């Protein structure tokens, strides 16, 4: 178990993300809940994770599956009670697993008490908790669009003003310029810290310092000032881990966010690698093939750029992204191998790895008829693009590839009715491949994707080079090999992956011939070639330092 009182302990941690609606139902309601999660803690302990990032379980009308919070201190009855949450925290602690809550501080639900008050009159003390602009019902303050479609402004006749919302109209943006609002948020966070949570994920945190008159949402001028105050007033009062979602982060900004002095956050989720396989300047729905060489150079830039100056989060999946094995791997013929290769590539790097539920099984994307999708972003996109004249086939191709519901189909526990997720009717269709791809089968099978992830988690704890080592990209222009070196003191780690369906010639440098194989996704049969999706991690102890150590010992 990690010693979570040591500063920077989270550099040694592996995080597992749970999307509670789809993880485990304990009541037969068809949606997951907290008691369901408690019943699966042993599975997570076996996988060897240290933290659970729990997507929002707070009271919510569920317009955006909990990312629209109506009471930050209450658990939504759909998920259970505060007592269940306390039990989850306590049961997790017994197994060395901490809870990271998902804080949505950029906006609330339009059903939050603050907003219900705010929209009654301009004089109400809560009015200024939100962002308002004067106007007339037929003239928006400006042309800004909301992320889920439509204008970013909604008219409220009672006050004769528009309120600003970067997401759905039911998710009004909070006004961070107001110190009273900030204080309420800090007190709420301190209250959750008292309940024993070990960290927070901060939803769209780069959007809190907005300047809508200038058309600015992300990275507003006061962003880092706000973050430093937030951190000093809350997180720094405990030994917490924090990760901010920052679509607009570049390397320079990430150095501020994750500065080693802890003045802001532990790390951010940045999305440069994730945005590469879409047409430049267009939306995620406008697909493009993955530019492989740029992708590995992008990882290399972040690895070397933040080394010693910040900290990376390592992820390929989350509840907003399609399944990586369907996206960058091959979810048919090479599903297991490519899932393991992608894990090898990612978990060898410096940073804190995040595993999204089902990733450790190699779960895949789903294709549903449009009326079976539940995600509002997907449904809005469908309407918008059909109205704009796209063909049904074009729109469905984008949805199959990119819909957020790809990640949200229920967890595949076993080959039993509803995959053991629920005894009722699941809120979103299961992927029918649960008969073959499920946790029960993989836990029994030492060669499974599950055990591969378990071994990766254990290796990161065993060898300091994973956490401490620097990074050098080898073969930078090779069209299919992703190979890199990590070095720390006398430990040298080489990670080599063949990215694609074709075998390729590749020979291990002679000086590595006696290196130890830490993990591989197939036995190394051909020393002059890498097979499709073949991946391996090798460790060697540098001779020079070994000799000098022996010399030191002999003194
Ligand atoms: C983040 C969440 C996403 C949510 C959005 C609005 O991007 O990850 O699920 O819809 O914020 O809260």
XYZ file of C-alpha atoms and ligand atoms in Angstrom:
567
model
C 0.000 0.000 0.000
C 1.199 3.496 -0.746
C 2.081 5.814 2.102
C -0.375 8.572 1.273
C 1.058 10.959 3.848
C 4.231 11.479 1.786
C 4.166 14.508 -0.512
C 3.942 13.417 -4.139
C 2.651 9.933 -3.210
C 0.294 10.101 -6.167
C 3.246 9.869 -8.557
C 3.365 6.207 -7.564
C -0.380 5.663 -7.876
C -2.539 4.135 -10.580
C -6.053 5.531 -10.866
C -9.142 3.664 -12.023
C -12.084 5.666 -13.330
C -15.593 4.509 -12.498
C -18.573 5.807 -14.417
C -21.047 4.942 -11.670
C -24.127 4.721 -13.813
C -22.581 1.832 -15.729
C -20.399 0.012 -13.210
C -22.522 -2.223 -10.965
C -26.179 -2.113 -10.015
C -27.098 -3.526 -6.595
C -30.851 -2.851 -6.634
C -32.173 -3.963 -10.024
C -32.907 -0.381 -11.072
C -30.830 -0.740 -14.246
C -28.321 1.908 -13.184
C -25.169 1.377 -11.168
C -24.860 2.609 -7.578
C -22.459 3.019 -4.657
C -23.258 -0.303 -3.027
C -22.541 -1.931 -6.364
C -19.101 -0.338 -6.346
C -18.465 -1.520 -2.785
C -19.252 -5.073 -3.893
C -16.542 -4.840 -6.577
C -13.720 -3.405 -4.474
C -11.998 -6.783 -4.177
C -11.790 -6.970 -7.966
C -10.162 -3.522 -8.042
C -7.763 -4.483 -5.293
C -6.740 -7.524 -7.281
C -6.081 -5.266 -10.289
C -3.721 -3.296 -8.056
C -5.091 0.234 -8.304
C -4.646 2.919 -5.635
C -7.443 5.377 -6.338
C -10.908 5.469 -7.820
C -11.881 8.567 -9.775
C -15.617 8.485 -9.378
C -17.573 10.424 -12.004
C -20.220 12.599 -10.275
C -22.625 10.900 -7.872
C -24.018 14.136 -6.418
C -27.699 15.073 -6.540
C -28.511 15.885 -10.142
C -31.375 15.968 -12.627
C -29.029 13.880 -14.833
C -29.346 15.978 -17.956
C -25.633 15.324 -18.502
C -25.324 12.181 -16.368
C -24.421 13.999 -13.173
C -22.218 16.727 -14.672
C -25.160 18.976 -13.818
C -25.120 19.121 -10.001
C -28.085 20.385 -8.005
C -26.572 19.780 -4.546
C -22.831 19.329 -4.079
C -23.173 17.869 -0.589
C -25.833 15.280 -1.315
C -25.634 11.899 -3.046
C -28.184 11.361 -5.780
C -30.770 8.827 -4.499
C -30.177 6.844 -7.683
C -26.667 6.123 -6.375
C -27.464 5.700 -2.674
C -26.936 7.797 0.430
C -24.200 9.707 2.190
C -23.852 6.693 4.501
C -23.145 4.520 1.450
C -20.486 6.992 0.356
C -18.929 6.911 3.820
C -18.899 3.142 3.678
C -17.306 3.193 0.228
C -14.571 5.500 1.527
C -13.972 3.274 4.562
C -14.044 -0.027 2.640
C -11.743 1.462 0.002
C -9.254 2.572 2.651
C -9.073 -0.960 4.042
C -7.895 -2.102 0.622
C -5.507 0.778 -0.015
C -7.943 2.380 -2.466
C -8.779 6.074 -2.070
C -11.697 7.970 -3.567
C -11.279 10.935 -5.903
C -14.490 12.864 -6.378
C -15.369 14.618 -9.605
C -15.925 18.302 -8.911
C -17.900 20.278 -11.434
C -16.996 23.824 -10.415
C -17.487 25.528 -13.767
C -21.269 25.223 -13.767
C -24.125 23.858 -11.692
C -27.487 22.430 -12.635
C -30.268 24.899 -13.384
C -32.085 23.071 -10.556
C -29.457 24.033 -7.973
C -30.935 26.168 -5.189
C -28.522 28.969 -6.132
C -29.802 29.141 -9.689
C -33.457 28.824 -8.715
C -32.913 31.883 -6.487
C -30.670 33.661 -8.978
C -33.268 33.724 -11.691
C -36.013 35.226 -9.505
C -34.631 38.779 -9.446
C -31.534 40.833 -10.140
C -31.456 41.820 -6.450
C -31.348 38.268 -5.155
C -27.956 37.614 -3.464
C -27.498 34.493 -5.607
C -28.064 36.366 -8.872
C -24.389 37.205 -9.116
C -23.378 33.536 -8.621
C -24.030 33.174 -12.361
C -23.038 35.067 -15.491
C -25.741 37.389 -16.853
C -25.928 39.884 -19.694
C -28.642 42.336 -20.646
C -30.346 42.059 -23.998
C -33.680 41.577 -25.661
C -35.329 38.232 -26.312
C -34.569 38.483 -30.031
C -30.915 39.571 -29.732
C -28.270 37.332 -28.103
C -25.413 39.186 -26.335
C -23.047 37.615 -28.871
C -22.628 34.659 -31.208
C -21.024 32.232 -28.761
C -22.113 28.624 -29.157
C -22.563 25.980 -26.453
C -20.451 22.824 -26.542
C -23.491 20.573 -26.857
C -25.052 22.623 -29.677
C -27.152 25.794 -29.849
C -26.344 29.259 -28.467
C -24.395 29.737 -25.223
C -27.065 32.151 -23.917
C -30.555 31.490 -22.572
C -33.133 34.214 -21.915
C -34.859 34.510 -18.534
C -37.941 36.758 -18.825
C -38.266 37.238 -15.007
C -35.016 39.203 -14.884
C -34.926 40.350 -18.497
C -31.433 38.951 -18.995
C -29.532 36.104 -20.607
C -27.442 33.663 -18.608
C -24.306 32.114 -19.995
C -23.809 28.348 -20.371
C -20.894 26.685 -22.142
C -22.684 23.342 -22.111
C -26.423 22.561 -22.062
C -28.924 25.301 -21.052
C -29.507 23.191 -17.913
C -25.834 23.762 -16.945
C -25.528 27.513 -16.175
C -21.948 28.736 -15.739
C -20.862 29.835 -12.274
C -19.401 33.309 -11.835
C -15.916 32.875 -10.378
C -15.513 36.654 -10.148
C -17.829 36.544 -7.131
C -15.853 35.890 -3.883
C -18.962 34.647 -2.054
C -19.450 31.933 -4.678
C -15.806 30.927 -4.433
C -16.054 30.705 -0.637
C -19.108 28.425 -0.870
C -17.230 26.126 -3.220
C -14.175 26.002 -0.938
C -16.281 25.198 2.115
C -17.966 22.393 0.213
C -14.578 20.958 -0.812
C -13.293 21.159 2.778
C -16.397 19.330 3.908
C -15.695 16.485 1.462
C -12.084 16.393 2.641
C -13.386 15.852 6.168
C -15.345 12.865 4.867
C -12.016 11.259 3.984
C -11.761 11.589 0.217
C -8.185 11.505 -1.062
C -8.457 13.655 -4.130
C -10.486 15.415 -6.759
C -10.821 15.508 -10.500
C -11.825 18.986 -11.621
C -14.201 19.078 -14.555
C -13.384 21.560 -17.388
C -11.284 23.547 -14.936
C -9.678 25.657 -17.670
C -13.066 27.258 -18.346
C -13.749 28.805 -14.943
C -12.139 32.198 -15.714
C -14.457 33.187 -18.506
C -14.764 36.469 -20.322
C -17.816 35.898 -22.484
C -17.840 39.473 -23.811
C -14.494 38.779 -25.405
C -15.647 35.351 -26.559
C -13.145 33.746 -24.135
C -14.052 30.573 -22.312
C -10.889 28.514 -21.827
C -7.663 29.894 -20.310
C -9.061 33.269 -19.253
C -6.561 35.793 -17.854
C -7.471 35.092 -14.216
C -7.394 31.288 -14.463
C -4.167 30.656 -12.580
C -4.954 33.271 -9.945
C -8.239 31.463 -9.232
C -6.534 28.091 -9.181
C -3.872 29.180 -6.724
C -6.507 30.541 -4.373
C -8.612 27.377 -4.712
C -5.604 25.189 -4.003
C -4.385 27.219 -1.011
C -7.866 27.353 0.544
C -8.576 23.644 0.109
C -6.265 20.988 -1.369
C -3.100 22.197 0.305
C -4.738 21.682 3.689
C -4.485 17.936 3.071
C -2.131 15.635 1.208
C -4.478 15.293 -1.734
C -4.178 14.385 -5.379
C -5.856 16.666 -7.908
C -6.233 16.444 -11.648
C -7.806 19.121 -13.798
C -9.516 18.519 -17.109
C -7.955 21.076 -19.458
C -8.739 20.684 -23.151
C -6.913 23.935 -23.799
C -3.678 23.022 -21.997
C -0.405 23.245 -23.865
C 2.977 22.397 -22.394
C 3.671 25.847 -20.985
C 0.279 26.029 -19.288
C 0.652 22.495 -17.957
C 3.854 23.553 -16.213
C 1.850 26.133 -14.286
C -1.010 23.787 -13.483
C 1.261 21.007 -12.248
C 4.114 23.093 -10.821
C 6.194 20.954 -8.421
C 5.605 23.449 -5.582
C 1.979 22.245 -5.492
C 0.583 25.758 -5.806
C -2.137 24.681 -8.260
C -2.894 21.019 -9.027
C -1.036 17.720 -9.079
C -1.544 17.297 -12.834
C -3.905 17.956 -15.727
C -5.567 15.930 -18.418
C -4.387 17.489 -21.652
C -5.807 16.256 -24.946
C -3.223 16.960 -27.642
C -2.770 13.274 -28.468
C -6.519 12.678 -28.393
C -7.237 15.449 -30.898
C -4.838 14.153 -33.542
C -7.184 11.809 -35.381
C -9.722 14.377 -36.461
C -9.597 16.773 -39.391
C -7.570 19.836 -38.371
C -9.731 22.709 -37.206
C -12.903 20.633 -37.370
C -14.889 18.717 -34.766
C -14.250 15.309 -33.283
C -16.977 13.927 -35.548
C -14.846 14.755 -38.602
C -12.660 11.689 -38.609
C -9.116 11.392 -39.907
C -6.608 8.538 -39.685
C -4.192 8.668 -36.754
C -0.940 10.378 -37.817
C 1.272 7.813 -36.070
C 4.578 9.665 -36.177
C 3.040 12.911 -34.920
C 1.300 10.951 -32.175
C 4.510 9.513 -30.760
C 6.295 12.830 -31.153
C 3.456 14.466 -29.261
C 3.875 12.013 -26.371
C 7.643 12.569 -26.468
C 7.225 16.346 -26.296
C 5.055 16.044 -23.179
C 7.317 13.450 -21.589
C 10.488 15.488 -21.965
C 8.747 18.850 -21.474
C 7.263 18.045 -18.072
C 10.157 15.943 -16.753
C 11.233 17.629 -13.513
C 8.973 20.597 -14.217
C 5.489 19.232 -13.743
C 3.664 15.945 -13.935
C 1.802 14.067 -16.678
C -1.431 12.169 -16.465
C -1.383 9.123 -18.734
C -4.658 8.180 -20.363
C -6.209 6.964 -23.587
C -9.795 6.522 -22.408
C -12.415 8.157 -20.278
C -16.200 8.490 -20.172
C -16.151 11.053 -23.017
C -13.909 9.120 -25.400
C -14.423 6.065 -27.584
C -12.756 2.811 -26.546
C -9.069 2.967 -27.464
C -8.858 -0.612 -28.716
C -11.514 0.265 -31.317
C -9.995 3.670 -31.994
C -6.230 3.100 -32.323
C -6.016 -0.677 -31.953
C -7.701 -3.498 -33.867
C -10.845 -4.625 -32.052
C -11.340 -7.657 -34.305
C -8.493 -10.002 -35.134
C -5.958 -8.459 -32.714
C -8.206 -7.206 -29.937
C -6.288 -8.680 -27.006
C -2.872 -8.075 -28.467
C -3.534 -4.497 -29.461
C -5.184 -3.751 -26.098
C -2.050 -5.023 -24.359
C 0.205 -3.114 -26.738
C -1.587 0.160 -26.074
C -1.303 -0.461 -22.339
C 2.424 -1.188 -22.654
C 3.004 1.972 -24.652
C 1.199 4.136 -22.103
C 2.185 2.573 -18.787
C 5.903 2.716 -19.549
C 5.825 6.506 -19.581
C 6.327 9.008 -16.777
C 3.111 10.172 -15.144
C 0.115 8.844 -13.267
C -1.772 6.240 -15.325
C -5.565 6.230 -15.505
C -7.499 3.096 -16.423
C -11.099 3.617 -17.484
C -13.536 0.886 -16.422
C -13.486 -2.001 -18.879
C -10.227 -0.862 -20.484
C -8.539 -3.570 -18.412
C -10.726 -6.101 -20.251
C -10.176 -4.632 -23.709
C -13.833 -3.556 -23.996
C -14.803 -2.198 -27.429
C -17.051 0.400 -29.076
C -20.707 -0.324 -29.761
C -23.057 0.294 -32.702
C -26.666 1.015 -31.827
C -29.706 2.287 -33.705
C -29.903 6.031 -33.068
C -32.926 5.768 -30.776
C -30.927 3.622 -28.353
C -28.251 6.266 -27.701
C -28.678 8.149 -24.418
C -25.935 10.792 -24.530
C -27.283 14.288 -25.165
C -24.202 15.318 -27.125
C -24.706 12.393 -29.526
C -28.427 13.038 -29.907
C -27.896 16.779 -30.525
C -25.171 16.066 -33.053
C -27.467 13.680 -34.914
C -30.229 16.265 -35.220
C -27.854 19.070 -36.180
C -25.998 17.163 -38.862
C -29.090 15.575 -40.412
C -30.657 19.069 -40.548
C -27.447 20.388 -42.129
C -27.780 17.855 -44.946
C -25.310 15.130 -43.943
C -26.428 11.639 -44.947
C -27.672 9.196 -42.330
C -24.705 6.967 -43.107
C -22.138 9.743 -42.638
C -23.629 10.768 -39.315
C -23.820 7.209 -38.014
C -20.201 6.571 -39.055
C -19.156 9.492 -36.854
C -21.343 8.320 -33.984
C -20.030 4.743 -34.119
C -16.501 6.107 -33.986
C -16.871 8.932 -31.491
C -20.075 8.816 -29.444
C -19.503 9.107 -25.715
C -21.880 6.175 -25.248
C -19.120 3.906 -26.617
C -17.470 4.237 -23.227
C -20.669 4.193 -21.223
C -22.150 0.782 -22.023
C -22.409 -1.236 -18.804
C -19.392 -2.997 -17.375
C -19.076 -6.590 -18.599
C -18.721 -8.706 -15.472
C -19.685 -12.176 -16.624
C -21.368 -14.268 -19.287
C -24.774 -14.122 -17.571
C -27.981 -12.137 -18.169
C -27.104 -8.415 -18.515
C -23.461 -9.384 -18.006
C -23.970 -9.432 -14.224
C -24.328 -5.634 -14.292
C -27.988 -5.561 -13.244
C -30.896 -7.852 -12.527
C -33.141 -5.236 -14.175
C -33.120 -3.534 -17.550
C -29.835 -1.709 -18.200
C -30.210 2.063 -18.752
C -28.035 1.786 -21.871
C -27.639 -1.308 -24.040
C -24.879 -3.741 -23.216
C -22.304 -4.524 -25.816
C -23.396 -8.006 -27.000
C -19.767 -9.153 -26.976
C -19.962 -9.560 -23.175
C -20.395 -13.290 -23.743
C -16.746 -13.382 -24.834
C -15.302 -10.279 -23.162
C -15.985 -10.249 -19.428
C -14.212 -9.894 -16.120
C -15.025 -13.340 -14.737
C -13.377 -15.116 -17.669
C -10.349 -12.843 -17.604
C -9.714 -13.102 -13.886
C -9.484 -16.885 -14.372
C -7.095 -16.594 -17.306
C -3.503 -15.596 -16.492
C -2.914 -14.564 -20.129
C -5.839 -12.134 -20.235
C -5.805 -8.367 -20.737
C -6.882 -8.033 -17.091
C -3.791 -9.836 -15.801
C -1.602 -7.862 -18.181
C -2.838 -4.631 -16.591
C -2.403 -6.152 -13.137
C 1.225 -6.958 -13.934
C 1.837 -3.464 -15.326
C 0.490 -1.955 -12.124
C 2.789 -4.175 -10.067
C 5.850 -3.347 -12.206
C 5.356 0.367 -11.691
C 5.530 -0.196 -7.954
C 8.565 -2.436 -8.209
C 10.997 -0.358 -10.306
C 11.586 3.333 -9.541
C 12.595 3.961 -13.167
C 8.887 4.040 -14.070
C 8.201 6.979 -11.780
C 11.552 8.760 -11.849
C 13.168 7.996 -15.189
C 13.767 10.484 -17.998
C 12.499 9.797 -21.520
C 14.140 9.426 -24.906
C 12.197 8.606 -28.047
C 14.029 6.088 -30.227
C 13.256 5.511 -33.913
C 11.394 8.862 -34.023
C 10.441 8.602 -37.694
C 9.728 4.869 -37.931
C 6.253 4.437 -39.459
C 5.055 1.689 -37.082
C 7.467 1.246 -34.172
C 6.949 3.205 -30.976
C 10.130 2.691 -28.988
C 11.460 4.672 -26.072
C 13.980 4.555 -23.303
C 13.563 5.530 -19.670
C 16.633 5.982 -17.457
C 17.045 6.457 -13.738
C 20.305 5.899 -11.877
C 21.471 2.490 -13.052
C 18.057 1.304 -14.278
C 17.247 1.463 -17.972
C 13.871 0.541 -19.327
C 13.164 0.038 -23.009
C 9.602 -0.083 -24.303
C 9.066 -1.287 -27.846
C 5.705 -1.590 -29.570
C 4.770 -2.419 -33.131
C 1.724 -0.313 -33.863
C -0.331 -1.954 -36.587
C -1.464 -5.060 -38.444
C 1.841 -5.526 -40.315
C 4.966 -7.267 -39.067
C 8.110 -5.174 -39.288
C 11.840 -5.886 -39.232
C 13.463 -4.779 -36.020
C 16.484 -5.956 -34.140
C 17.264 -5.313 -30.526
C 20.547 -3.376 -30.104
C 23.375 -5.782 -29.163
C 23.930 -4.101 -25.789
C 20.388 -5.097 -24.798
C 20.736 -8.791 -25.629
C 20.946 -9.840 -21.996
C 18.266 -7.497 -20.717
C 15.459 -8.882 -18.598
C 12.009 -9.041 -20.186
C 9.622 -7.435 -17.692
C 6.470 -7.984 -19.696
C 5.485 -8.887 -23.266
C 2.245 -9.554 -25.069
C 3.556 -12.609 -26.905
C 6.574 -14.860 -26.517
C 9.559 -13.455 -28.352
C 9.823 -15.967 -31.180
C 11.557 -13.957 -33.868
C 14.441 -11.799 -32.724
C 14.693 -9.941 -36.054
C 11.072 -9.010 -36.421
C 8.133 -7.618 -34.495
C 4.792 -9.227 -35.218
C 1.566 -7.219 -35.568
C 0.861 -5.318 -32.324
C 3.784 -6.968 -30.544
C 4.904 -5.134 -27.400
C 7.625 -5.620 -24.812
C 9.301 -3.930 -21.874
C 12.947 -4.687 -21.160
C 15.068 -3.740 -18.178
C 18.823 -3.638 -17.871
C 21.109 -2.435 -15.139
C 23.773 -0.107 -16.487
C 27.202 -1.637 -16.125
C 29.228 1.532 -15.497
C 27.229 2.469 -12.452
C 27.235 -1.132 -11.276
C 31.016 -1.120 -11.373
C 31.295 2.200 -9.620
C 28.857 1.008 -6.978
C 31.009 -2.081 -6.397
C 34.022 0.200 -6.238
C 32.224 2.343 -3.651
C 31.328 -0.704 -1.612
C 34.938 -1.887 -1.676
C 36.282 1.372 -0.315
C -16.507 17.429 -19.019
C -17.027 16.052 -18.690
C -18.168 15.746 -19.606
C -19.255 16.771 -19.352
C -18.710 18.198 -19.512
C -19.654 19.206 -18.952
O -15.977 17.517 -20.290
O -15.997 15.125 -18.784
O -18.674 14.450 -19.420
O -20.308 16.574 -20.253
O -17.505 18.375 -18.816
O -19.713 19.106 -17.552
